[in-house]
Amino acid sequence: MSKIDTTRPFLPVRIAVMTVSDSRTLETDTSGQALVSRIEGAGHVLADRTIVRDDVQQITEQLRKWINDPLVDVVITNGGTGVTGRDVTPEAFEDVLEKRIEGFGELFRMLSYRKIGTSTIQSRALAGVANGTYLFALPGSTGAVKDGWDDILVFQLDSRHRPCNFVELMPRLREHLSEGDHHG
């Protein structure tokens, strides 16, 4: 069973938060603020925070900026993961991801199903890796952000979590970039 191993050191990671919305401001962005509060409360560093319109190009540009910033380890977006015409966060992620983490979206929807039932099928939450940076796309509701952080990310972004976590893999995420492209 998973647990926090208190004999191991906690390693804070640098996390950037992007809210995808045509209507929110920093003052009205309750889901983004819930995420920031959780990140800082867990002992991590808020590397950056922004609000980007529901536009593939704008989302992709911001993702690329953070992916190429050595001071950003993780990007978490909230918003734009539904199925309406303006929901384009997954499409922007597809433009930048090198590897998908399929289990993230699957686990998010499984956990969400317990709370909102079949409505979770409308979520296209996803995750992956690009240029050694983890990318996570959560829905825009405050409840979904809390669920994604409290039930998944708080553990996987904790270096003490056992049997394994995303933090311990960070030094190896860019192996293919330094050794040539080896598919395994």
PDB file of C-alpha atoms in Angstrom:
ATOM      1  CA  MET A   1       0.000   0.000   0.000  1.00  0.00           C
ATOM      2  CA  SER A   2       1.211   3.515  -0.694  1.00  0.00           C
ATOM      3  CA  LYS A   3       2.545   5.615   2.148  1.00  0.00           C
ATOM      4  CA  ILE A   4       4.808   8.531   3.025  1.00  0.00           C
ATOM      5  CA  ASP A   5       8.240   7.347   4.160  1.00  0.00           C
ATOM      6  CA  THR A   6       9.263   9.929   6.775  1.00  0.00           C
ATOM      7  CA  THR A   7      12.844   8.613   6.822  1.00  0.00           C
ATOM      8  CA  ARG A   8      13.351  10.108   3.352  1.00  0.00           C
ATOM      9  CA  PRO A   9      13.822  13.849   2.708  1.00  0.00           C
ATOM     10  CA  PHE A  10      11.060  15.976   1.214  1.00  0.00           C
ATOM     11  CA  LEU A  11      12.251  17.569  -2.036  1.00  0.00           C
ATOM     12  CA  PRO A  12      10.190  20.603  -3.048  1.00  0.00           C
ATOM     13  CA  VAL A  13       9.444  20.921  -6.759  1.00  0.00           C
ATOM     14  CA  ARG A  14       8.887  24.118  -8.736  1.00  0.00           C
ATOM     15  CA  ILE A  15       5.351  24.181 -10.088  1.00  0.00           C
ATOM     16  CA  ALA A  16       3.798  26.616 -12.575  1.00  0.00           C
ATOM     17  CA  VAL A  17       0.004  27.023 -12.630  1.00  0.00           C
ATOM     18  CA  MET A  18      -1.977  27.977 -15.724  1.00  0.00           C
ATOM     19  CA  THR A  19      -5.684  28.679 -15.591  1.00  0.00           C
ATOM     20  CA  VAL A  20      -7.302  28.332 -19.004  1.00  0.00           C
ATOM     21  CA  SER A  21     -10.298  30.652 -19.188  1.00  0.00           C
ATOM     22  CA  ASP A  22     -11.843  33.381 -21.297  1.00  0.00           C
ATOM     23  CA  SER A  23     -13.514  34.998 -18.300  1.00  0.00           C
ATOM     24  CA  ARG A  24     -11.457  34.585 -15.126  1.00  0.00           C
ATOM     25  CA  THR A  25      -9.042  37.065 -13.584  1.00  0.00           C
ATOM     26  CA  LEU A  26      -6.544  36.416 -10.783  1.00  0.00           C
ATOM     27  CA  GLU A  27      -9.150  37.809  -8.381  1.00  0.00           C
ATOM     28  CA  THR A  28     -11.944  35.483  -9.591  1.00  0.00           C
ATOM     29  CA  ASP A  29      -9.826  32.398 -10.274  1.00  0.00           C
ATOM     30  CA  THR A  30     -10.941  30.251  -7.337  1.00  0.00           C
ATOM     31  CA  SER A  31      -9.708  26.960  -8.815  1.00  0.00           C
ATOM     32  CA  GLY A  32      -6.279  28.402  -9.606  1.00  0.00           C
ATOM     33  CA  GLN A  33      -6.059  29.833  -6.105  1.00  0.00           C
ATOM     34  CA  ALA A  34      -7.097  26.505  -4.571  1.00  0.00           C
ATOM     35  CA  LEU A  35      -4.275  24.859  -6.502  1.00  0.00           C
ATOM     36  CA  VAL A  36      -1.714  27.513  -5.470  1.00  0.00           C
ATOM     37  CA  SER A  37      -2.733  27.172  -1.815  1.00  0.00           C
ATOM     38  CA  ARG A  38      -2.314  23.396  -1.974  1.00  0.00           C
ATOM     39  CA  ILE A  39       1.042  23.603  -3.755  1.00  0.00           C
ATOM     40  CA  GLU A  40       2.472  26.024  -1.222  1.00  0.00           C
ATOM     41  CA  GLY A  41       0.817  24.232   1.706  1.00  0.00           C
ATOM     42  CA  ALA A  42       2.542  20.994   0.674  1.00  0.00           C
ATOM     43  CA  GLY A  43       5.933  22.746   0.728  1.00  0.00           C
ATOM     44  CA  HIS A  44       6.469  23.154  -3.003  1.00  0.00           C
ATOM     45  CA  VAL A  45       7.493  26.344  -4.807  1.00  0.00           C
ATOM     46  CA  LEU A  46       5.071  28.287  -7.007  1.00  0.00           C
ATOM     47  CA  ALA A  47       7.346  28.942  -9.987  1.00  0.00           C
ATOM     48  CA  ASP A  48       4.822  31.029 -11.923  1.00  0.00           C
ATOM     49  CA  ARG A  49       1.095  31.564 -12.388  1.00  0.00           C
ATOM     50  CA  THR A  50      -0.905  32.899 -15.292  1.00  0.00           C
ATOM     51  CA  ILE A  51      -4.314  32.930 -16.929  1.00  0.00           C
ATOM     52  CA  VAL A  52      -4.488  32.090 -20.631  1.00  0.00           C
ATOM     53  CA  ARG A  53      -7.493  32.286 -22.961  1.00  0.00           C
ATOM     54  CA  ASP A  54      -9.092  29.124 -24.386  1.00  0.00           C
ATOM     55  CA  ASP A  55      -6.862  29.243 -27.460  1.00  0.00           C
ATOM     56  CA  VAL A  56      -4.582  26.404 -28.604  1.00  0.00           C
ATOM     57  CA  GLN A  57      -1.800  28.738 -29.761  1.00  0.00           C
ATOM     58  CA  GLN A  58      -1.766  30.786 -26.543  1.00  0.00           C
ATOM     59  CA  ILE A  59      -1.814  27.666 -24.344  1.00  0.00           C
ATOM     60  CA  THR A  60       0.898  25.993 -26.415  1.00  0.00           C
ATOM     61  CA  GLU A  61       3.119  29.090 -26.304  1.00  0.00           C
ATOM     62  CA  GLN A  62       2.864  29.292 -22.516  1.00  0.00           C
ATOM     63  CA  LEU A  63       3.488  25.557 -22.133  1.00  0.00           C
ATOM     64  CA  ARG A  64       6.593  25.786 -24.352  1.00  0.00           C
ATOM     65  CA  LYS A  65       7.871  28.769 -22.343  1.00  0.00           C
ATOM     66  CA  TRP A  66       7.638  26.799 -19.099  1.00  0.00           C
ATOM     67  CA  ILE A  67       8.878  23.527 -20.630  1.00  0.00           C
ATOM     68  CA  ASN A  68      12.033  25.368 -21.698  1.00  0.00           C
ATOM     69  CA  ASP A  69      12.488  27.104 -18.330  1.00  0.00           C
ATOM     70  CA  PRO A  70      14.936  25.195 -16.105  1.00  0.00           C
ATOM     71  CA  LEU A  71      13.240  26.741 -13.054  1.00  0.00           C
ATOM     72  CA  VAL A  72       9.943  24.924 -13.795  1.00  0.00           C
ATOM     73  CA  ASP A  73       9.715  21.215 -12.955  1.00  0.00           C
ATOM     74  CA  VAL A  74       5.942  20.758 -13.235  1.00  0.00           C
ATOM     75  CA  VAL A  75       3.089  22.558 -15.003  1.00  0.00           C
ATOM     76  CA  ILE A  76      -0.481  22.127 -13.792  1.00  0.00           C
ATOM     77  CA  THR A  77      -3.280  23.616 -15.859  1.00  0.00           C
ATOM     78  CA  ASN A  78      -6.902  23.947 -14.864  1.00  0.00           C
ATOM     79  CA  GLY A  79      -9.698  24.507 -17.332  1.00  0.00           C
ATOM     80  CA  GLY A  80     -10.403  23.718 -20.953  1.00  0.00           C
ATOM     81  CA  THR A  81     -10.560  19.928 -20.586  1.00  0.00           C
ATOM     82  CA  GLY A  82     -14.238  19.464 -21.395  1.00  0.00           C
ATOM     83  CA  VAL A  83     -15.857  18.674 -24.735  1.00  0.00           C
ATOM     84  CA  THR A  84     -17.270  22.035 -25.832  1.00  0.00           C
ATOM     85  CA  GLY A  85     -15.889  23.962 -28.779  1.00  0.00           C
ATOM     86  CA  ARG A  86     -13.815  26.288 -26.572  1.00  0.00           C
ATOM     87  CA  ASP A  87     -12.255  23.410 -24.556  1.00  0.00           C
ATOM     88  CA  VAL A  88      -8.859  23.025 -26.234  1.00  0.00           C
ATOM     89  CA  THR A  89      -6.338  22.340 -23.460  1.00  0.00           C
ATOM     90  CA  PRO A  90      -5.842  18.655 -24.456  1.00  0.00           C
ATOM     91  CA  GLU A  91      -5.209  19.707 -28.061  1.00  0.00           C
ATOM     92  CA  ALA A  92      -2.544  22.170 -26.890  1.00  0.00           C
ATOM     93  CA  PHE A  93      -0.957  19.440 -24.749  1.00  0.00           C
ATOM     94  CA  GLU A  94      -0.828  17.136 -27.782  1.00  0.00           C
ATOM     95  CA  ASP A  95       1.252  19.777 -29.574  1.00  0.00           C
ATOM     96  CA  VAL A  96       3.973  19.664 -26.903  1.00  0.00           C
ATOM     97  CA  LEU A  97       3.923  16.265 -25.167  1.00  0.00           C
ATOM     98  CA  GLU A  98       6.708  13.785 -25.819  1.00  0.00           C
ATOM     99  CA  LYS A  99       5.156  11.067 -23.646  1.00  0.00           C
ATOM    100  CA  ARG A 100       1.671  10.680 -22.245  1.00  0.00           C
ATOM    101  CA  ILE A 101       0.997   9.454 -18.728  1.00  0.00           C
ATOM    102  CA  GLU A 102      -2.218   7.606 -19.530  1.00  0.00           C
ATOM    103  CA  GLY A 103      -2.869   6.505 -15.966  1.00  0.00           C
ATOM    104  CA  PHE A 104      -3.297  10.069 -14.721  1.00  0.00           C
ATOM    105  CA  GLY A 105      -6.501  10.751 -16.663  1.00  0.00           C
ATOM    106  CA  GLU A 106      -7.771   7.245 -15.985  1.00  0.00           C
ATOM    107  CA  LEU A 107      -7.176   7.547 -12.236  1.00  0.00           C
ATOM    108  CA  PHE A 108      -8.600  11.075 -12.123  1.00  0.00           C
ATOM    109  CA  ARG A 109     -11.835   9.925 -13.775  1.00  0.00           C
ATOM    110  CA  MET A 110     -12.067   6.852 -11.539  1.00  0.00           C
ATOM    111  CA  LEU A 111     -11.724   8.970  -8.396  1.00  0.00           C
ATOM    112  CA  SER A 112     -14.048  11.628  -9.792  1.00  0.00           C
ATOM    113  CA  TYR A 113     -16.682   8.990 -10.599  1.00  0.00           C
ATOM    114  CA  ARG A 114     -17.035   8.315  -6.870  1.00  0.00           C
ATOM    115  CA  LYS A 115     -18.027  11.952  -6.350  1.00  0.00           C
ATOM    116  CA  ILE A 116     -19.914  13.027  -9.478  1.00  0.00           C
ATOM    117  CA  GLY A 117     -20.882   9.743 -11.089  1.00  0.00           C
ATOM    118  CA  THR A 118     -21.031   9.408 -14.834  1.00  0.00           C
ATOM    119  CA  SER A 119     -20.566  13.171 -15.339  1.00  0.00           C
ATOM    120  CA  THR A 120     -16.830  12.505 -15.055  1.00  0.00           C
ATOM    121  CA  ILE A 121     -16.923  11.105 -18.601  1.00  0.00           C
ATOM    122  CA  GLN A 122     -16.961  14.719 -19.840  1.00  0.00           C
ATOM    123  CA  SER A 123     -13.451  15.317 -18.469  1.00  0.00           C
ATOM    124  CA  ARG A 124     -10.456  14.971 -20.751  1.00  0.00           C
ATOM    125  CA  ALA A 125      -7.941  15.379 -17.907  1.00  0.00           C
ATOM    126  CA  LEU A 126      -4.517  14.183 -19.016  1.00  0.00           C
ATOM    127  CA  ALA A 127      -0.813  14.279 -18.237  1.00  0.00           C
ATOM    128  CA  GLY A 128       2.549  13.761 -19.845  1.00  0.00           C
ATOM    129  CA  VAL A 129       6.164  14.794 -20.100  1.00  0.00           C
ATOM    130  CA  ALA A 130       7.910  17.276 -22.396  1.00  0.00           C
ATOM    131  CA  ASN A 131      11.574  18.282 -22.229  1.00  0.00           C
ATOM    132  CA  GLY A 132      11.893  16.803 -18.737  1.00  0.00           C
ATOM    133  CA  THR A 133       8.876  18.710 -17.411  1.00  0.00           C
ATOM    134  CA  TYR A 134       5.716  17.074 -16.089  1.00  0.00           C
ATOM    135  CA  LEU A 135       2.461  18.491 -17.479  1.00  0.00           C
ATOM    136  CA  PHE A 136      -0.918  17.879 -15.854  1.00  0.00           C
ATOM    137  CA  ALA A 137      -4.255  19.142 -17.217  1.00  0.00           C
ATOM    138  CA  LEU A 138      -7.123  19.290 -14.721  1.00  0.00           C
ATOM    139  CA  PRO A 139     -10.692  20.470 -15.258  1.00  0.00           C
ATOM    140  CA  GLY A 140     -11.471  24.044 -14.264  1.00  0.00           C
ATOM    141  CA  SER A 141     -13.872  23.477 -11.402  1.00  0.00           C
ATOM    142  CA  THR A 142     -12.542  24.051  -7.908  1.00  0.00           C
ATOM    143  CA  GLY A 143     -13.783  20.608  -6.886  1.00  0.00           C
ATOM    144  CA  ALA A 144     -11.913  18.922  -9.722  1.00  0.00           C
ATOM    145  CA  VAL A 145      -8.707  20.807  -8.917  1.00  0.00           C
ATOM    146  CA  LYS A 146      -8.974  19.785  -5.268  1.00  0.00           C
ATOM    147  CA  ASP A 147      -9.615  16.160  -6.261  1.00  0.00           C
ATOM    148  CA  GLY A 148      -6.677  16.092  -8.688  1.00  0.00           C
ATOM    149  CA  TRP A 149      -4.300  17.535  -6.125  1.00  0.00           C
ATOM    150  CA  ASP A 150      -5.608  15.904  -2.933  1.00  0.00           C
ATOM    151  CA  ASP A 151      -6.118  12.428  -4.378  1.00  0.00           C
ATOM    152  CA  ILE A 152      -3.210  12.125  -6.851  1.00  0.00           C
ATOM    153  CA  LEU A 153      -0.676  14.921  -7.212  1.00  0.00           C
ATOM    154  CA  VAL A 154       0.042  15.598  -3.540  1.00  0.00           C
ATOM    155  CA  PHE A 155       1.359  12.025  -3.358  1.00  0.00           C
ATOM    156  CA  GLN A 156       3.049  11.658  -6.734  1.00  0.00           C
ATOM    157  CA  LEU A 157       4.858  14.993  -6.304  1.00  0.00           C
ATOM    158  CA  ASP A 158       6.104  14.021  -2.818  1.00  0.00           C
ATOM    159  CA  SER A 159       9.611  12.541  -2.915  1.00  0.00           C
ATOM    160  CA  ARG A 160       8.816  10.502   0.205  1.00  0.00           C
ATOM    161  CA  HIS A 161       5.842   8.666  -1.324  1.00  0.00           C
ATOM    162  CA  ARG A 162       6.300   4.914  -1.658  1.00  0.00           C
ATOM    163  CA  PRO A 163       6.469   2.620  -3.475  1.00  0.00           C
ATOM    164  CA  CYS A 164       7.281   5.245  -6.132  1.00  0.00           C
ATOM    165  CA  ASN A 165       6.650   8.846  -7.148  1.00  0.00           C
ATOM    166  CA  PHE A 166       7.219  11.246 -10.051  1.00  0.00           C
ATOM    167  CA  VAL A 167       9.890  13.263  -8.213  1.00  0.00           C
ATOM    168  CA  GLU A 168      12.399  10.411  -8.062  1.00  0.00           C
ATOM    169  CA  LEU A 169      12.142  10.065 -11.861  1.00  0.00           C
ATOM    170  CA  MET A 170      12.896  13.728 -12.593  1.00  0.00           C
ATOM    171  CA  PRO A 171      16.659  13.268 -13.057  1.00  0.00           C
ATOM    172  CA  ARG A 172      15.955  10.662 -15.759  1.00  0.00           C
ATOM    173  CA  LEU A 173      13.202  12.441 -17.721  1.00  0.00           C
ATOM    174  CA  ARG A 174      15.650  13.959 -20.209  1.00  0.00           C
ATOM    175  CA  GLU A 175      17.808  10.869 -20.806  1.00  0.00           C
ATOM    176  CA  HIS A 176      16.679  10.526 -24.405  1.00  0.00           C
ATOM    177  CA  LEU A 177      17.718  14.111 -25.118  1.00  0.00           C
ATOM    178  CA  SER A 178      21.317  13.592 -24.021  1.00  0.00           C
ATOM    179  CA  GLU A 179      21.873  10.065 -25.279  1.00  0.00           C
ATOM    180  CA  GLY A 180      20.069  10.203 -28.588  1.00  0.00           C
ATOM    181  CA  ASP A 181      16.550   8.984 -29.130  1.00  0.00           C
ATOM    182  CA  HIS A 182      16.322   5.426 -27.815  1.00  0.00           C
ATOM    183  CA  HIS A 183      12.891   3.873 -27.833  1.00  0.00           C
ATOM    184  CA  GLY A 184      12.405   1.244 -25.183  1.00  0.00           C
TER     185      GLY A 184
END
